[in-house]
Amino acid sequence: RNYIPHSTSPISTQYAMPQDKPTVQHDQKAMEKFLKMETWDVKEVGEYISSLGFKDISEIFMAHKIDGSLLPSIGKAEMKEMGVKVVGDRLKFLKINNKNKVLARRVWRNKVIWEGEEFREGPCGDMLPFGFPYCCWTGVPDKYKVTNTKFTALMKTYHEDGYFPCLTDKTIQANNFDLTTVNDVDYSEEVLGACTCCDVAASKVMISTNRGEMTTLVLKKGMAKEVSEIIQNAVEENTLREASNPNPAVME
């Protein structure tokens, strides 16, 4: 088998991604509340702000049609532009709304934009399971997941003293890295040899980082181009966001 490589232009990355703090139950509840907040209409946002003790600001926000999706983006400049003149109220509200900014950032960071699993061709043109008839020795395929900021590959390692991987203890190892470190995404499509009746083509996505790391995703035929574009677009979007606001958790 031969692979026909398809190179894409290197992706320049300059900004390091700050690490998330450990998620606790309180954070999960706050996240669930925020996700509901994102769907609020203008009236619901107004009621929320009024319940915080900012009735005047509530009326201003409703007049400017600020809904739940826009609320986290409100900063000092927007408050001034909308005419919130009382400095004390403005500062108090921004302090509260900064929590919404942090949650919005976390939701965006953890949003899954693609996930799949390693393609392992089975016999008879993949009509039978991989490793057939000794499937128990093969274990399970690697799992891939891409969020807006991170790539993760979950790989299972089986104990060497076990005869049957599916029945023995195993360790799940996560290989992950921030997309801000990615500097190249390439893909290749497999070209079949003469035995096309009992063979299945595969494709690969190769990801390399500026730290010298490289990960290869083995996928079904025809998937590599689409997946490589998803990852490349995520890298570029993530880099642009970091460039425009390298420390989003800090209140404006």
Rosetta silent file (secondary structure, phi, psi, omega in degrees, C-alpha in Angstrom):
SEQUENCE: RNYIPHSTSPISTQYAMPQDKPTVQHDQKAMEKFLKMETWDVKEVGEYISSLGFKDISEIFMAHKIDGSLLPSIGKAEMKEMGVKVVGDRLKFLKINNKNKVLARRVWRNKVIWEGEEFREGPCGDMLPFGFPYCCWTGVPDKYKVTNTKFTALMKTYHEDGYFPCLTDKTIQANNFDLTTVNDVDYSEEVLGACTCCDVAASKVMISTNRGEMTTLVLKKGMAKEVSEIIQNAVEENTLREASNPNPAVME
SCORE:     score description
SCORE:     0.000 S_00000001
   1 L     0.000  145.279  176.574    0.000    0.000    0.000 S_00000001
   2 E  -125.117  150.326  176.203    1.096    3.553   -0.690 S_00000001
   3 E  -111.573  134.446  175.660   -0.082    6.829    0.789 S_00000001
   4 E   -95.493  111.474 -175.597   -0.421    9.969   -1.277 S_00000001
   5 E   -75.306  147.001  174.687    0.546   12.872    1.016 S_00000001
   6 E  -129.005  109.531 -177.238   -1.342   16.158    1.003 S_00000001
   7 L   -91.685  145.460  172.785    0.529   18.957    2.777 S_00000001
   8 L  -115.017  161.046 -177.847   -1.104   22.027    4.212 S_00000001
   9 L   -65.842  141.862  177.734    0.636   25.278    5.049 S_00000001
  10 L   -58.710  145.591 -177.493    2.289   25.402    8.476 S_00000001
  11 L  -104.523  120.957 -178.660    0.194   27.103   11.105 S_00000001
  12 L   -81.414  128.666  177.101    1.917   29.798   13.129 S_00000001
  13 L  -129.180  138.813 -174.418    1.159   29.779   16.850 S_00000001
  14 L  -127.969  -20.973 -169.895    2.512   32.230   19.389 S_00000001
  15 L  -112.103  131.572  179.357    0.422   32.203   22.514 S_00000001
  16 L   -79.279  143.459 -179.308    0.404   29.579   25.244 S_00000001
  17 L   -89.016  124.880  176.619   -2.955   28.379   26.530 S_00000001
  18 L   -65.228  146.060 -177.537   -3.533   28.777   30.280 S_00000001
  19 L   -79.724  142.525  175.802   -4.450   25.519   32.001 S_00000001
  20 L   -70.188  147.920  172.506   -7.960   24.960   33.335 S_00000001
  21 L   -77.262  155.111  179.115   -8.423   24.583   37.068 S_00000001
  22 L   -56.412  136.085 -179.642   -9.738   21.201   38.276 S_00000001
  23 L   -81.471  130.808  176.916  -13.482   20.926   37.801 S_00000001
  24 L  -118.577  174.037 -175.558  -15.504   20.427   40.973 S_00000001
  25 H   -60.700  -37.865  179.364  -19.191   19.858   41.558 S_00000001
  26 H   -61.955  -41.620  178.611  -19.779   23.554   42.215 S_00000001
  27 H   -63.320  -37.614  179.606  -18.196   24.438   38.871 S_00000001
  28 H   -63.445  -42.081  178.192  -20.423   21.887   37.120 S_00000001
  29 H   -65.474  -39.983  178.361  -23.557   23.474   38.568 S_00000001
  30 H   -64.108  -38.039  178.962  -22.321   26.913   37.564 S_00000001
  31 H   -64.798  -43.857  179.534  -21.672   25.606   34.058 S_00000001
  32 H   -62.733  -40.624  178.417  -25.178   24.163   33.770 S_00000001
  33 H   -64.551  -40.840 -179.780  -26.647   27.463   34.957 S_00000001
  34 H   -65.852  -40.197 -179.914  -24.565   29.381   32.427 S_00000001
  35 H   -61.607  -34.488  174.982  -25.620   27.128   29.546 S_00000001
  36 H   -69.704  -39.257 -179.245  -29.244   27.950   30.369 S_00000001
  37 H   -60.040  -35.002 -179.295  -28.348   31.635   30.596 S_00000001
  38 L   -60.638  -24.101 -177.621  -27.002   31.567   27.045 S_00000001
  39 L   -93.088   -3.054 -177.713  -30.530   30.816   25.771 S_00000001
  40 L   -63.862  144.283  173.418  -32.215   33.688   27.633 S_00000001
  41 L   -88.149 -177.135 -176.098  -34.042   36.298   25.625 S_00000001
  42 H   -59.781  -41.940 -178.699  -33.817   40.056   26.271 S_00000001
  43 H   -64.377  -42.617 -179.061  -36.597   40.015   28.872 S_00000001
  44 H   -66.121  -36.573  176.385  -35.024   37.167   30.853 S_00000001
  45 H   -64.904  -41.623  178.535  -31.660   38.953   30.881 S_00000001
  46 H   -61.207  -42.843  178.881  -33.378   42.080   32.133 S_00000001
  47 H   -65.038  -38.040  178.763  -35.061   40.167   34.948 S_00000001
  48 H   -63.751  -47.484 -178.614  -31.747   38.565   35.899 S_00000001
  49 H   -65.608  -38.958  177.727  -29.912   41.888   36.083 S_00000001
  50 H   -63.469  -36.660  179.680  -32.778   43.457   38.028 S_00000001
  51 H   -67.316  -19.705  177.828  -32.643   40.568   40.523 S_00000001
  52 L   -83.427   -6.600  179.748  -29.003   41.467   41.168 S_00000001
  53 L    98.933   15.000 -179.276  -30.088   44.936   42.270 S_00000001
  54 L  -116.567   67.050 -176.492  -29.327   46.812   39.053 S_00000001
  55 H   -63.453  -41.909 -179.773  -32.776   47.904   37.880 S_00000001
  56 H   -62.983  -42.649  178.617  -31.459   50.916   35.947 S_00000001
  57 H   -66.041  -35.709  178.680  -28.869   48.770   34.162 S_00000001
  58 H   -58.467  -45.551 -179.816  -31.576   46.207   33.447 S_00000001
  59 H   -65.292  -37.763  179.332  -33.661   48.781   31.576 S_00000001
  60 H   -66.054  -43.519  179.929  -30.636   49.940   29.615 S_00000001
  61 H   -63.166  -41.512  179.122  -29.727   46.390   28.605 S_00000001
  62 H   -66.044  -36.881  178.817  -33.275   45.662   27.443 S_00000001
  63 H   -64.805  -30.168  179.607  -33.318   48.901   25.448 S_00000001
  64 L   -97.524   10.057  173.522  -30.147   47.762   23.672 S_00000001
  65 L    57.389   49.232  177.132  -31.527   44.228   23.138 S_00000001
  66 L   -87.706  113.106  178.225  -28.843   42.369   25.101 S_00000001
  67 L  -101.049 -175.295 -175.391  -29.794   38.687   25.262 S_00000001
  68 L   -63.156  -32.265 -179.632  -28.087   35.773   26.986 S_00000001
  69 L   -71.252  -23.352 -178.736  -25.690   35.066   24.139 S_00000001
  70 L   -94.358  -19.089 -173.553  -24.369   38.638   24.287 S_00000001
  71 H   -54.585  -45.776 -178.475  -24.173   39.012   28.061 S_00000001
  72 H   -64.578  -20.649 -177.105  -20.645   37.527   28.522 S_00000001
  73 H   -85.774   -4.842 -178.495  -19.226   39.926   25.908 S_00000001
  74 L   -75.495  123.397  178.220  -20.301   43.048   27.809 S_00000001
  75 L  -127.976 -165.699 -176.750  -17.300   44.942   29.164 S_00000001
  76 H   -60.747  -43.123 -178.185  -16.370   48.433   30.326 S_00000001
  77 H   -63.394  -42.983  179.995  -16.457   49.923   26.825 S_00000001
  78 H   -66.493  -38.197  179.007  -19.925   48.514   26.076 S_00000001
  79 H   -62.060  -43.767  178.718  -21.268   49.723   29.424 S_00000001
  80 H   -65.381  -42.277 -178.866  -20.081   53.264   28.706 S_00000001
  81 H   -63.084  -34.815  179.527  -21.420   53.154   25.142 S_00000001
  82 H   -79.481   -9.788  174.829  -24.862   52.094   26.402 S_00000001
  83 L    95.690   23.922  175.129  -24.881   55.003   28.843 S_00000001
  84 L   -80.474  103.131 -170.108  -24.324   53.370   32.244 S_00000001
  85 L   -93.783  -25.707 -177.935  -22.993   56.482   34.017 S_00000001
  86 L   -74.694  111.356 -174.325  -22.882   55.465   37.669 S_00000001
  87 H   -61.230  -42.135 -178.743  -19.320   54.239   38.108 S_00000001
  88 H   -60.790  -47.202  178.506  -20.074   52.216   41.245 S_00000001
  89 H   -62.737  -40.075 -178.524  -22.903   50.285   39.615 S_00000001
  90 H   -62.573  -45.784 -179.400  -20.812   49.752   36.519 S_00000001
  91 H   -66.517  -40.362  179.781  -17.882   48.311   38.467 S_00000001
  92 H   -65.056  -42.652 -179.629  -20.100   46.091   40.624 S_00000001
  93 H   -67.279  -41.003  179.854  -21.922   44.693   37.618 S_00000001
  94 H   -62.946  -34.699  178.044  -18.688   44.091   35.682 S_00000001
  95 H   -63.338  -41.572  177.723  -17.296   42.176   38.647 S_00000001
  96 H   -69.574  -44.250 -175.888  -20.331   39.870   38.568 S_00000001
  97 H   -69.642  -19.751  177.194  -20.377   39.593   34.790 S_00000001
  98 H   -61.762  -30.783  176.440  -16.714   38.645   34.756 S_00000001
  99 H   -64.578  -36.968  176.529  -17.798   35.253   36.128 S_00000001
 100 H   -65.595  -36.144  177.854  -19.985   34.859   33.046 S_00000001
 101 H   -62.779  -43.931 -179.897  -16.960   35.657   30.890 S_00000001
 102 H   -63.203  -42.996  179.673  -14.928   32.943   32.609 S_00000001
 103 H   -66.681  -39.050  178.249  -17.734   30.402   32.180 S_00000001
 104 H   -61.758  -40.593  177.928  -18.213   31.390   28.532 S_00000001
 105 H   -63.085  -42.985 -178.092  -14.521   30.830   27.987 S_00000001
 106 H   -66.586  -40.779  177.713  -14.667   27.425   29.656 S_00000001
 107 H   -61.019  -45.059 -179.683  -17.693   26.355   27.610 S_00000001
 108 H   -64.504  -43.098 -179.193  -15.919   27.366   24.405 S_00000001
 109 H   -59.037  -41.852 -171.607  -12.683   25.625   25.437 S_00000001
 110 H   -93.431    0.444 -179.451  -14.386   22.315   26.204 S_00000001
 111 L   -67.354  125.057 -179.909  -16.811   22.217   23.284 S_00000001
 112 E   -80.461  122.538 -179.871  -16.223   19.015   21.263 S_00000001
 113 E  -104.657  -16.282  173.485  -15.980   19.796   17.546 S_00000001
 114 E  -164.544  143.405  171.505  -15.048   16.306   16.364 S_00000001
 115 E  -149.728  148.747 -179.070  -14.558   12.840   17.795 S_00000001
 116 E  -163.639 -167.033  179.926  -13.925    9.435   16.285 S_00000001
 117 E  -139.832  161.451 -179.305  -11.911    6.268   16.708 S_00000001
 118 L   -60.767  133.514  175.757   -8.958    4.504   15.160 S_00000001
 119 L   -87.847  124.098  176.837   -9.752    2.559   11.991 S_00000001
 120 L  -127.712  111.253 -173.745   -8.473   -1.021   12.118 S_00000001
 121 L   -69.178  130.165  174.230   -9.276   -3.048    9.047 S_00000001
 122 L   -91.890  169.235 -179.233  -10.764   -6.478    9.565 S_00000001
 123 H   -68.228  166.623  179.443  -10.445   -9.426    7.163 S_00000001
 124 H    57.304   50.128  177.719  -12.602   -9.938    4.066 S_00000001
 125 H    64.785   34.224  178.642  -12.747   -6.284    3.205 S_00000001
 126 H    69.183   17.103  177.349  -13.542   -5.274    6.785 S_00000001
 127 L   -76.501  -22.657  177.451  -16.661   -7.453    6.775 S_00000001
 128 L  -112.642  157.255 -177.718  -15.309   -9.277    9.845 S_00000001
 129 L   -61.738  152.068  177.050  -14.005   -7.701   13.063 S_00000001
 130 L   -58.184  132.448  179.326  -10.384   -6.652   13.305 S_00000001
 131 L    84.922   -1.775 -179.112   -8.221   -9.554   14.497 S_00000001
 132 L   -54.857  136.091    4.680  -10.857  -12.178   13.658 S_00000001
 133 L   -93.950   14.477 -178.264  -10.954  -14.937   14.813 S_00000001
 134 L  -108.652   47.619 -173.441   -8.672  -13.856   17.678 S_00000001
 135 H   -58.864  -29.825 -175.524  -10.500  -10.615   18.436 S_00000001
 136 H   -65.817  -20.594 -178.950   -9.914  -10.966   22.187 S_00000001
 137 H   -85.428  -13.618 -170.311   -6.189  -10.382   21.686 S_00000001
 138 L   -87.758  -20.725 -176.274   -6.624   -7.102   19.822 S_00000001
 139 L    72.117 -157.811 -177.535   -8.168   -4.893   22.519 S_00000001
 140 L  -114.490  156.707 -179.514  -10.116   -1.793   21.533 S_00000001
 141 L   -71.842  159.201  175.429   -9.235    0.981   19.070 S_00000001
 142 L   -66.647  149.775  177.319   -7.864    4.351   20.161 S_00000001
 143 E  -108.568  137.037 -179.855  -10.407    7.107   20.685 S_00000001
 144 E  -115.828  142.137  175.761   -9.850   10.599   19.272 S_00000001
 145 E  -146.412  136.034  177.529  -11.430   13.845   20.431 S_00000001
 146 E  -124.465  123.100  171.842  -10.902   17.455   19.365 S_00000001
 147 E  -102.853 -177.031  179.283  -12.247   20.420   21.317 S_00000001
 148 L   -62.635  -20.727 -175.015  -11.810   24.074   20.407 S_00000001
 149 L  -128.279   -5.593 -171.934   -8.492   24.121   22.263 S_00000001
 150 E  -147.697  145.365  171.387   -7.222   20.581   22.715 S_00000001
 151 E  -109.064  136.988  179.429   -6.603   17.277   20.951 S_00000001
 152 E  -134.524  133.486  171.953   -6.905   14.050   22.952 S_00000001
 153 E  -120.551  120.866  178.852   -6.173   10.447   22.014 S_00000001
 154 E   -97.313  119.986 -177.270   -7.265    7.796   24.517 S_00000001
 155 E  -122.359  137.236 -179.946   -5.189    4.635   24.290 S_00000001
 156 E  -102.237  127.578  177.696   -5.618    1.457   26.339 S_00000001
 157 E  -108.859  127.449 -177.121   -2.553   -0.437   27.518 S_00000001
 158 E   -99.696  149.350  179.534   -3.047   -4.051   28.619 S_00000001
 159 L   -62.975  138.218 -175.431   -1.018   -5.918   31.213 S_00000001
 160 L   -66.911  -24.713 -176.391    1.750   -7.993   29.660 S_00000001
 161 L   -86.500    4.997 -179.605    0.935  -11.060   31.754 S_00000001
 162 L   -94.454  139.806  178.278   -2.592  -11.344   30.393 S_00000001
 163 L   -86.550  -27.287 -177.164   -3.476  -13.784   27.642 S_00000001
 164 L  -124.706  102.358 -177.875   -6.766  -12.116   26.780 S_00000001
 165 L   -53.922  -34.681 -176.863   -6.666   -8.297   26.668 S_00000001
 166 L   -72.523  -13.836 -178.156  -10.445   -8.039   26.821 S_00000001
 167 L  -111.031   -6.749 -176.653  -10.466   -9.945   30.125 S_00000001
 168 L  -101.464  168.738  177.107   -7.378   -8.464   31.810 S_00000001
 169 L   -66.054  151.931 -179.224   -6.758   -5.212   33.619 S_00000001
 170 E  -143.910  157.157  178.191   -5.947   -2.235   31.461 S_00000001
 171 E  -117.801  129.759  178.033   -4.686    1.307   31.813 S_00000001
 172 E   -93.510  119.654 -179.580   -6.199    4.187   29.851 S_00000001
 173 E  -109.768  128.724  179.603   -3.530    6.649   28.758 S_00000001
 174 E  -101.866  120.442  174.549   -4.507   10.079   27.449 S_00000001
 175 E  -103.444  108.077 -177.299   -2.206   11.705   24.925 S_00000001
 176 E  -138.375  156.407  176.402   -3.274   15.323   24.632 S_00000001
 177 E  -154.822  153.455  178.744   -1.874   18.717   23.738 S_00000001
 178 E   -70.835  143.117 -179.626   -3.145   22.257   23.299 S_00000001
 179 H   -69.183  -16.858  177.240   -3.924   23.307   19.755 S_00000001
 180 H   -67.437  -17.055  179.721   -1.862   26.469   20.277 S_00000001
 181 H   -91.548   -6.955 -177.446    1.235   24.260   20.042 S_00000001
 182 E   -75.158  129.440  177.365    0.247   22.766   16.661 S_00000001
 183 E  -119.387   -3.667  177.986    2.360   24.023   13.782 S_00000001
 184 E  -160.353  138.417  175.702    1.410   21.586   11.004 S_00000001
 185 E  -132.848  115.473  178.556   -1.529   19.398   10.000 S_00000001
 186 E  -120.831  162.406  174.995   -1.126   17.028    7.037 S_00000001
 187 E  -142.971  158.785  178.371   -3.211   14.182    5.689 S_00000001
 188 E  -142.258  147.728  177.586   -2.761   11.254    3.334 S_00000001
 189 E  -113.119  133.644 -177.577   -5.106    8.924    1.496 S_00000001
 190 E   -76.924  138.532  174.857   -4.211    5.262    1.017 S_00000001
 191 E  -107.718  122.826 -176.759   -4.031    3.837   -2.497 S_00000001
 192 L   -73.397  153.885  175.648   -4.953    0.157   -2.706 S_00000001
 193 L   -84.043 -148.079 -175.724   -2.861   -2.433   -4.465 S_00000001
 194 L   -73.610  -31.196 -173.637   -4.145   -5.133   -6.769 S_00000001
 195 L   -88.219   70.603 -177.993   -6.297   -6.943   -4.193 S_00000001
 196 L   -80.068  -14.971 -177.126   -9.135   -4.405   -4.002 S_00000001
 197 L   -74.977  -26.030 -176.780  -11.811   -7.050   -3.475 S_00000001
 198 L  -125.844   22.749 -179.489  -10.626   -7.968    0.023 S_00000001
 199 L  -130.067  150.432 -179.547   -8.858   -4.778    1.079 S_00000001
 200 L  -125.719  130.119 -179.386  -10.134   -1.503    2.456 S_00000001
 201 L   -73.966  150.153  177.180   -8.379    1.821    2.020 S_00000001
 202 E  -126.454  173.752  176.816   -7.595    3.955    5.035 S_00000001
 203 E  -139.929  160.932 -176.876   -6.480    7.533    5.536 S_00000001
 204 E  -133.578  146.723  171.238   -4.240    9.324    7.995 S_00000001
 205 E  -119.608  125.351 -179.734   -4.019   12.725    9.663 S_00000001
 206 E  -109.626  122.246 -179.809   -0.590   13.737   10.946 S_00000001
 207 E  -114.776  127.121  177.118   -0.408   16.451   13.609 S_00000001
 208 E  -123.506  150.548 -177.256    2.923   17.939   14.699 S_00000001
 209 E  -118.642  166.953  178.851    3.641   20.526   17.383 S_00000001
 210 L   -75.867    0.971  175.404    6.324   23.098   18.020 S_00000001
 211 L   -99.222    5.301  179.166    7.471   20.918   20.930 S_00000001
 212 L    87.524    5.766  178.767    8.520   18.125   18.607 S_00000001
 213 L   -82.988  151.111  176.042    5.463   15.950   19.290 S_00000001
 214 E  -146.401  132.484  179.441    3.690   14.124   16.467 S_00000001
 215 E  -127.368  138.156  178.842    0.442   12.172   16.495 S_00000001
 216 E  -116.541  126.963  176.094   -1.068   10.154   13.667 S_00000001
 217 E   -99.552  126.503  177.595   -4.795    9.479   13.404 S_00000001
 218 E  -101.655  118.064 -172.541   -5.726    6.384   11.379 S_00000001
 219 E  -127.410  170.628  176.015   -9.204    6.836    9.895 S_00000001
 220 E   -68.436  160.432 -178.978  -11.499    5.295    7.327 S_00000001
 221 L   -54.863  135.039  174.892  -11.044    6.147    3.676 S_00000001
 222 L    86.461   -5.885 -176.879  -12.079    9.674    2.746 S_00000001
 223 L   -89.446  -23.488 -170.286  -12.189   11.060    6.302 S_00000001
 224 H   -60.559  -44.300 -176.939   -8.677   12.515    6.527 S_00000001
 225 H   -62.162  -47.391 -178.912   -9.234   15.677    4.500 S_00000001
 226 H   -62.790  -45.049 -178.164  -12.359   16.698    6.411 S_00000001
 227 H   -66.976  -40.280  179.550  -10.831   15.964    9.823 S_00000001
 228 H   -63.899  -36.786  177.838   -7.576   17.766    8.991 S_00000001
 229 H   -67.916  -38.381  177.456   -9.558   20.852    7.934 S_00000001
 230 H   -61.573  -45.984 -179.141  -11.557   20.768   11.178 S_00000001
 231 H   -66.749  -43.233 -179.090   -8.370   20.626   13.235 S_00000001
 232 H   -62.880  -43.414  178.239   -6.608   23.278   11.169 S_00000001
 233 H   -63.339  -37.943  178.951   -9.566   25.664   11.422 S_00000001
 234 H   -66.136  -39.456  178.077   -9.714   25.101   15.184 S_00000001
 235 H   -62.018  -46.421 -178.648   -5.999   25.873   15.505 S_00000001
 236 H   -65.459  -43.404  179.528   -6.363   29.112   13.555 S_00000001
 237 H   -64.024  -43.404 -179.582   -9.487   30.194   15.451 S_00000001
 238 H   -62.848  -41.747 -179.924   -7.896   29.376   18.792 S_00000001
 239 H   -65.631  -40.783  178.836   -4.746   31.301   17.901 S_00000001
 240 H   -64.551  -40.313  178.903   -6.719   34.362   16.802 S_00000001
 241 H   -65.262  -40.507  178.804   -8.715   34.368   20.024 S_00000001
 242 H   -66.872  -36.745  179.859   -5.553   34.112   22.078 S_00000001
 243 H   -67.466  -38.570 -178.075   -3.950   36.933   20.096 S_00000001
 244 H   -78.922  -26.681 -179.344   -6.910   39.276   20.592 S_00000001
 245 L  -150.636   78.375 -174.678   -7.328   38.419   24.277 S_00000001
 246 L   -65.222  -15.438  178.846   -4.388   36.456   25.730 S_00000001
 247 L  -135.495   72.979 -172.928   -5.814   36.589   29.271 S_00000001
 248 L   -66.054  -18.257 -177.461   -9.612   36.301   28.915 S_00000001
 249 L   -77.240  -12.500 -179.045  -10.183   35.585   32.598 S_00000001
 250 L   -85.368  129.544 -178.127   -9.108   39.100   33.537 S_00000001
 251 L   -66.950  140.290  178.307  -11.979   41.547   33.763 S_00000001
 252 L   -70.377    0.000    0.000  -11.818   44.472   31.382 S_00000001
